[in-house]
GROMACS .gro file of C-alpha atoms in nm:
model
  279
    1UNK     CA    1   0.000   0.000   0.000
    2UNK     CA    2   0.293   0.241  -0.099
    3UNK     CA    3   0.167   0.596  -0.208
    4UNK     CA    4   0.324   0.845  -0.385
    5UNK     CA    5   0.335   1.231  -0.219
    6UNK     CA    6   0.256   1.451  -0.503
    7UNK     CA    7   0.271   1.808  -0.227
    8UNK     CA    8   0.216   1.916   0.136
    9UNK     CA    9   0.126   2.250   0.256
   10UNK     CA   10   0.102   2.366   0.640
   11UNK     CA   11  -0.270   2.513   0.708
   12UNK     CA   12  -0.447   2.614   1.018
   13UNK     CA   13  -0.183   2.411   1.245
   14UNK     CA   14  -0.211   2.076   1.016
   15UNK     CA   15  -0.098   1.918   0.714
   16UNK     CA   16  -0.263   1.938   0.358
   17UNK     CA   17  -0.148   1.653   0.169
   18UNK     CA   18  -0.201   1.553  -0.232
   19UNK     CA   19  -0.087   1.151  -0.262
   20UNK     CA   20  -0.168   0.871  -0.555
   21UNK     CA   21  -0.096   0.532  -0.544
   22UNK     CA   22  -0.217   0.193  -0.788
   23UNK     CA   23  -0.500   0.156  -0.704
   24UNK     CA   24  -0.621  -0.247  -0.743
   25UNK     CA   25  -0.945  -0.214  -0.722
   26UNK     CA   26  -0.922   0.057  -1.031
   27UNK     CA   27  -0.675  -0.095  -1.220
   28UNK     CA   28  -0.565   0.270  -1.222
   29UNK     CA   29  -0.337   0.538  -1.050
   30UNK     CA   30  -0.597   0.687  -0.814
   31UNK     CA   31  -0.521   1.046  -0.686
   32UNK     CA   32  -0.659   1.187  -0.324
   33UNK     CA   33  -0.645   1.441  -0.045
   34UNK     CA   34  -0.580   1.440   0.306
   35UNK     CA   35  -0.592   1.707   0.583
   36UNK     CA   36  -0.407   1.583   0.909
   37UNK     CA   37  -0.449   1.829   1.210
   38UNK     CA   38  -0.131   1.825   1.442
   39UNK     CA   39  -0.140   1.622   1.709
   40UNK     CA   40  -0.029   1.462   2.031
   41UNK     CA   41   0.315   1.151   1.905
   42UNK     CA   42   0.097   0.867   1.881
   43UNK     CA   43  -0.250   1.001   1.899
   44UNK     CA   44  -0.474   0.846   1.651
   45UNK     CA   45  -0.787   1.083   1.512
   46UNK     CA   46  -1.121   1.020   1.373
   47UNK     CA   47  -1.181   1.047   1.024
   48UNK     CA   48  -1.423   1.214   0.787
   49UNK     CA   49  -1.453   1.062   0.425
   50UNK     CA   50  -1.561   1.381   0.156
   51UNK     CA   51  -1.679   1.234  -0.182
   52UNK     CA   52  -1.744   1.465  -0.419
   53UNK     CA   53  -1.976   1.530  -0.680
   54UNK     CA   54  -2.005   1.532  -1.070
   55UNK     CA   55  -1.737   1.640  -1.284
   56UNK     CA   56  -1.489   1.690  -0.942
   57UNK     CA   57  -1.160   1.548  -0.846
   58UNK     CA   58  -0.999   1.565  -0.538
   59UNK     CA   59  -0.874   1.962  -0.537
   60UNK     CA   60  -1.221   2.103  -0.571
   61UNK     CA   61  -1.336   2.078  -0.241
   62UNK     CA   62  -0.967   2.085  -0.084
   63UNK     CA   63  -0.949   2.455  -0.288
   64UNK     CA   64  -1.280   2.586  -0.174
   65UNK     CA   65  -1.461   2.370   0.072
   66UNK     CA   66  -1.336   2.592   0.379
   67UNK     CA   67  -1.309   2.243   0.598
   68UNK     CA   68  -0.953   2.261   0.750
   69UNK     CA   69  -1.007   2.547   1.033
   70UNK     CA   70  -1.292   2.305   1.165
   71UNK     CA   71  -1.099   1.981   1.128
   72UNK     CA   72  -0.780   2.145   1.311
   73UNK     CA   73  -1.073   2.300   1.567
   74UNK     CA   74  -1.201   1.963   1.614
   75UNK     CA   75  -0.891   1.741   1.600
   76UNK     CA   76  -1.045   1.545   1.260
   77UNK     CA   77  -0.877   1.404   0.969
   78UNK     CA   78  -1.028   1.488   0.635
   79UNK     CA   79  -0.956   1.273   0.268
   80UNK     CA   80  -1.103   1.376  -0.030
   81UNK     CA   81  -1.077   1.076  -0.284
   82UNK     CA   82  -1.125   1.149  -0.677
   83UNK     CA   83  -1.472   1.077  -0.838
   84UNK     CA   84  -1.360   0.803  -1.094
   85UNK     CA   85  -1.019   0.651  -1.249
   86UNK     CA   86  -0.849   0.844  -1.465
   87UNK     CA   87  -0.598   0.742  -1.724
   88UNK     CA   88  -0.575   0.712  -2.080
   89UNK     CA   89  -0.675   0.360  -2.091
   90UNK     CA   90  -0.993   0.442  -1.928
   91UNK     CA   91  -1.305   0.456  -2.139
   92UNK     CA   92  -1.524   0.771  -2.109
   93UNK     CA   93  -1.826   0.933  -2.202
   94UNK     CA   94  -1.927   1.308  -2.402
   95UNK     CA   95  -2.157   1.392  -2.164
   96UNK     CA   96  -2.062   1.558  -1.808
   97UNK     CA   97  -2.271   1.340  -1.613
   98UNK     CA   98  -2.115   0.965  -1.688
   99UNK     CA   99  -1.773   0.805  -1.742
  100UNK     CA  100  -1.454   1.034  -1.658
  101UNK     CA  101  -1.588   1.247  -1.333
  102UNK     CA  102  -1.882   1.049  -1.268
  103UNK     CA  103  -1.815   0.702  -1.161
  104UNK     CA  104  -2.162   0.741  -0.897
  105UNK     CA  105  -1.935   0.505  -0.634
  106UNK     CA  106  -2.087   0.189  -0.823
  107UNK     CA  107  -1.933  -0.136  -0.898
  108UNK     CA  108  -2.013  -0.149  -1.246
  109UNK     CA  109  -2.089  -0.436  -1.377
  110UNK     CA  110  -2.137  -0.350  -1.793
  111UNK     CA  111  -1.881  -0.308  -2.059
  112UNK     CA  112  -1.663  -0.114  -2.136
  113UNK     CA  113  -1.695   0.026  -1.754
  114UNK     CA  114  -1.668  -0.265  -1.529
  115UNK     CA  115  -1.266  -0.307  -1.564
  116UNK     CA  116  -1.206   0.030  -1.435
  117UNK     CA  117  -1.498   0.159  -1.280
  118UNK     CA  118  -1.545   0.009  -0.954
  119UNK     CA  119  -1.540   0.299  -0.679
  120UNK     CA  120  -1.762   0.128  -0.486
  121UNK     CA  121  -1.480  -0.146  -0.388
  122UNK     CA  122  -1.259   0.192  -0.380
  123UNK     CA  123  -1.440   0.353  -0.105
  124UNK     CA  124  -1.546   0.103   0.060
  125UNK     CA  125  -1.273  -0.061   0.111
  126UNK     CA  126  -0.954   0.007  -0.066
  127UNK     CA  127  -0.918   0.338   0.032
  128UNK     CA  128  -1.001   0.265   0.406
  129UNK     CA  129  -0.724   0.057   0.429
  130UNK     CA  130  -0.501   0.260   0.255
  131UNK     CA  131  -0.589   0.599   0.464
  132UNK     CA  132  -0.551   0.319   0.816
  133UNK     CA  133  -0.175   0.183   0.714
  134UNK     CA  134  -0.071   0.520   0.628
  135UNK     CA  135  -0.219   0.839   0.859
  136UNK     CA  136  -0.256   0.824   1.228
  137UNK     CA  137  -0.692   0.726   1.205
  138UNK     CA  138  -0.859   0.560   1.458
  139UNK     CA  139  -1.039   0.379   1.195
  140UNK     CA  140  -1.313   0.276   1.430
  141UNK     CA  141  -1.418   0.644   1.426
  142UNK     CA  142  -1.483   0.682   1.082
  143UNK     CA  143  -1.781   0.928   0.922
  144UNK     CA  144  -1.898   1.015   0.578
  145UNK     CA  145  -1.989   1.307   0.397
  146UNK     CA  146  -2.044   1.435  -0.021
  147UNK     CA  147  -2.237   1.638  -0.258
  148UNK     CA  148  -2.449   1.595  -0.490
  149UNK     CA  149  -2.332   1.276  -0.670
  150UNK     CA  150  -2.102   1.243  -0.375
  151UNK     CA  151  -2.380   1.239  -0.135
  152UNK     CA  152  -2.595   1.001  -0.319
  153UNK     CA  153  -2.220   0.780  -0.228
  154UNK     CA  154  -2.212   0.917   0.138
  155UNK     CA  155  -2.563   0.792   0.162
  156UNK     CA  156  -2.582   0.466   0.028
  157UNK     CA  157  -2.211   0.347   0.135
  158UNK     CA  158  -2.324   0.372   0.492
  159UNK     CA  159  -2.646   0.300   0.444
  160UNK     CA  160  -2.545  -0.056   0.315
  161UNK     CA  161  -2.240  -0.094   0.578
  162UNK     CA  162  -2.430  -0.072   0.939
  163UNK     CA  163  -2.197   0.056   1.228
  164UNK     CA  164  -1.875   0.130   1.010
  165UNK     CA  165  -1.974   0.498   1.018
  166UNK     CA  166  -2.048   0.673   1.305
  167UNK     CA  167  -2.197   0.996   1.122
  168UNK     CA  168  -2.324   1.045   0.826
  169UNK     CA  169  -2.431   1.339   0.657
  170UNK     CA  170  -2.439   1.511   0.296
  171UNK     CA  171  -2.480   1.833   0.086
  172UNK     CA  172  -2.777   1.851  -0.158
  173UNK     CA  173  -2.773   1.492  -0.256
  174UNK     CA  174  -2.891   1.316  -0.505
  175UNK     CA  175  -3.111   1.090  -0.277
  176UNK     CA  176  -3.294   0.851  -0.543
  177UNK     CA  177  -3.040   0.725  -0.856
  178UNK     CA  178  -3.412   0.541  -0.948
  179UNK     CA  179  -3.619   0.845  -1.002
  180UNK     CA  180  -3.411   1.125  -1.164
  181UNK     CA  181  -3.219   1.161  -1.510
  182UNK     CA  182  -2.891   1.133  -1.401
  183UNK     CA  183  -2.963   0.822  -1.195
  184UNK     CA  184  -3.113   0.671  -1.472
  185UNK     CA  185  -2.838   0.729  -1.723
  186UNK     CA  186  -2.548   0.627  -1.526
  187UNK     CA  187  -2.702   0.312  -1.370
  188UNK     CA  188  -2.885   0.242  -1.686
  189UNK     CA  189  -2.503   0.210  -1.832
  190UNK     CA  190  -2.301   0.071  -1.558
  191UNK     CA  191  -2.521  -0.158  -1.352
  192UNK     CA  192  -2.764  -0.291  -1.677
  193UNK     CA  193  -3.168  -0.242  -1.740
  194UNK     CA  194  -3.230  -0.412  -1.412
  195UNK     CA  195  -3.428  -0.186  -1.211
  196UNK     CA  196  -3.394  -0.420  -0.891
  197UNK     CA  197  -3.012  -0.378  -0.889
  198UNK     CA  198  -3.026  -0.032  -0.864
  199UNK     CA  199  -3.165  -0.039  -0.550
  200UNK     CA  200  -2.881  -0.072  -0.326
  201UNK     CA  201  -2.773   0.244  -0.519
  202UNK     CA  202  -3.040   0.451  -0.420
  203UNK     CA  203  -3.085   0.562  -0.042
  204UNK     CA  204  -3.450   0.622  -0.095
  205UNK     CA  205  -3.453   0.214  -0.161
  206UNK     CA  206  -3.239   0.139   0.073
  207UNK     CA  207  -3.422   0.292   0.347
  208UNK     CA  208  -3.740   0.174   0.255
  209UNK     CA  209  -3.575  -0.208   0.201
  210UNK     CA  210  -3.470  -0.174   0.589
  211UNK     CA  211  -3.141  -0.007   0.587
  212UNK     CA  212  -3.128   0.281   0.885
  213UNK     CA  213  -2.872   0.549   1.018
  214UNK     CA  214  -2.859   0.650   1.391
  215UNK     CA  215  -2.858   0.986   1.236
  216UNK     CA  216  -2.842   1.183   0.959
  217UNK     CA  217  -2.783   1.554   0.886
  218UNK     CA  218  -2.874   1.705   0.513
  219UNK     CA  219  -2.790   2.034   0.378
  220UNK     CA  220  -3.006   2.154   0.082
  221UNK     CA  221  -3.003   2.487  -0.098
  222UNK     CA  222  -3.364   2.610  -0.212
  223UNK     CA  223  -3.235   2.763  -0.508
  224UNK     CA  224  -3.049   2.504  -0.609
  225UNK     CA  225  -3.093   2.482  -1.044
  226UNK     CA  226  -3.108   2.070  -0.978
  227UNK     CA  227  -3.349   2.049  -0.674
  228UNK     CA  228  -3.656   1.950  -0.903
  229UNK     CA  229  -3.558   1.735  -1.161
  230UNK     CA  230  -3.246   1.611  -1.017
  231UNK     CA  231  -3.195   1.602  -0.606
  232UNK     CA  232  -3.545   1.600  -0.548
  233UNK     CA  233  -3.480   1.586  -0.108
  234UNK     CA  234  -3.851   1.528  -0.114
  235UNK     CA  235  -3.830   1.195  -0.124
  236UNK     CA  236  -3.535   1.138   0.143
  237UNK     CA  237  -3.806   1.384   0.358
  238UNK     CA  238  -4.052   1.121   0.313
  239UNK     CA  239  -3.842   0.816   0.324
  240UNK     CA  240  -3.671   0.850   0.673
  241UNK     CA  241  -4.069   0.929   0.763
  242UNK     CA  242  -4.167   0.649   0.658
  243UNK     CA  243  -3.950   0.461   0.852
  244UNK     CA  244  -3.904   0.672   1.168
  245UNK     CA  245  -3.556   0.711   1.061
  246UNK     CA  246  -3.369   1.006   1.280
  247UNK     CA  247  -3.289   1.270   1.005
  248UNK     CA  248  -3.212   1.627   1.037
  249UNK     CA  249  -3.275   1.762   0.693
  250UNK     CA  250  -3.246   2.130   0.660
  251UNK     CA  251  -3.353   2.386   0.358
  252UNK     CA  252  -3.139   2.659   0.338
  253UNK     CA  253  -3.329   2.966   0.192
  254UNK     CA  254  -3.128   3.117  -0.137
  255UNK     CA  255  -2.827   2.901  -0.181
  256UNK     CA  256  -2.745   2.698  -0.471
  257UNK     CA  257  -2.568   2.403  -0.604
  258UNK     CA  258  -2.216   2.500  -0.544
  259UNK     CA  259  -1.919   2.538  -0.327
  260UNK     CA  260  -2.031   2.871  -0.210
  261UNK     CA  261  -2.305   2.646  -0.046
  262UNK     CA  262  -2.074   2.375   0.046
  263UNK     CA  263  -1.817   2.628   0.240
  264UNK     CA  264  -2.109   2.802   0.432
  265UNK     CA  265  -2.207   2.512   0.603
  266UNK     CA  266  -1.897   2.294   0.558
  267UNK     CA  267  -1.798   2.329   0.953
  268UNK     CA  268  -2.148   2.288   1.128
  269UNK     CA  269  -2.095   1.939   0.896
  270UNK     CA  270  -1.735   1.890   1.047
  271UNK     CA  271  -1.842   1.999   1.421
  272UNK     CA  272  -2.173   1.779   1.318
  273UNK     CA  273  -1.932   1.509   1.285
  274UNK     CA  274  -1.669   1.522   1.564
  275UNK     CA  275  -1.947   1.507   1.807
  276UNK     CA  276  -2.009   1.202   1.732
  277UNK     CA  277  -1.696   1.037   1.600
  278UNK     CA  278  -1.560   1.163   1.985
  279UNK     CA  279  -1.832   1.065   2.153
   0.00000   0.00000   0.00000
């Protein structure tokens, strides 16, 4: 599990760190982020897992997502992993929303996708691993967080792993792959027609198939261009109803889809999280 350090840079009283490594489950040189807040010789921290959303790699949220003040506050690592492999041998798609940029954290099971495509296995479990052999993470304080695409990932990666993450939360998900256009096109090409596979890629489904959270905490912009067609937090809203699910899930009057969104409420997420993760 050797990685590669592509740069460091001291902020707010930590490290901000840019590695890659081969990545097996890939089959590609995977590229990712870490923030490591100083601490005590032989202290190990809790970790917070970022996935991002369409058409991001690791840097966009490490350049504007405003997290490392609250990590260093709260003594939390951060990693920002990419959103799909990369490489010239890697096919790829016209279109913003699948292929390069857009892997949804699926195993992919169709062609031309399934050799490379398998973030799921990435997330779950490569990366982990990795992040445990090589930072100081108590890896039995882990928690999960994403936008948009990301937090459609965030969602449904804890959703189907009960009591690996301690918190969970997310930024204007996309909260049912099964009932939007973007869902529909990138499981439609990675996972098959199969509707019933799909499910254990949609948190809606999940949820309503018996998967539950301790907790959840959702950030949603009400003037967010994808809310309608796309995010649609309606149905999370009813979903964790439905199944008297804990969920904080908060509207938040005049923002939008982007990091300006992201950064405003980044550290109630992080301070969300270390409560938990230290408690």
């Amino acid at each position: 599990m050797s990685l590669e350090t592509v740069s460091t840079n001291r902020a707010f009283g930590g490290t901000q760190g840019v590695y890659k490594h081969a990545s097996k489950a890939t089959g590609t040189e995977m590229t990712f982020a870490v923030y490591v807040p100083d601490h005590a010789e032989g202290a190990k921290l809790p970790v917070l897992f970022y996935l991002s959303g369409l058409t991001c790699t690791h840097a966009n949220v490490m350049e504007k997502g405003e997290y490392r003040a609250a990590c260093a506050e709260h003594g939390v690592i951060f990693v920002c992993p990419d959103t799909s492999p990369r490489g010239d041998d890697v096919p790829d798609d016209e279109g913003y929303d699948f292929g390069k940029g857009a892997g949804f954290y699926v195993n992919a099971t169709q062609e031309p996708w399934a050799t490379h495509f398998q973030m799921r296995d990435y997330v779950e479990n490569e990366l982990p691993a990795l992040i445990a052999a090589n930072f100081p993470v108590d890896i039995e304080r882990q928690g999960i967080t994403g936008h948009s695409m990301g937090g459609h990932g965030a969602l449904t990666i804890s959703l189907r792993n009960p009591g690996r993450y301690k918190s969970t939360s997310a930024f204007a998900p996309i909260v049912s792959p099964l009932n939007c256009p973007w869902g529909e096109k990138a499981l439609t090409g990675y996972i098959g027609a199969d509707k019933a596979a799909w499910r254990a890629y949609d948190a809606c489904a999940l949820i309503a198939d018996g998967a539950r959270l301790p907790d959840l905490l959702v950030d949603q912009g009400t003037s967010d261009n994808f809310l309608e067609e796309q995010l649609k937090t309606h149905l999370l809203d009813e979903a964790v109803a439905a199944a008297d699910m804990p969920a904080t899930i908060r509207m938040q009057e005049g923002y939008d889809h982007s990091y300006y969104f992201i950064s405003t409420f980044m550290a109630d997420h992080v301070a969300w999280h270390a409560e938990r993760l230290n408690a």
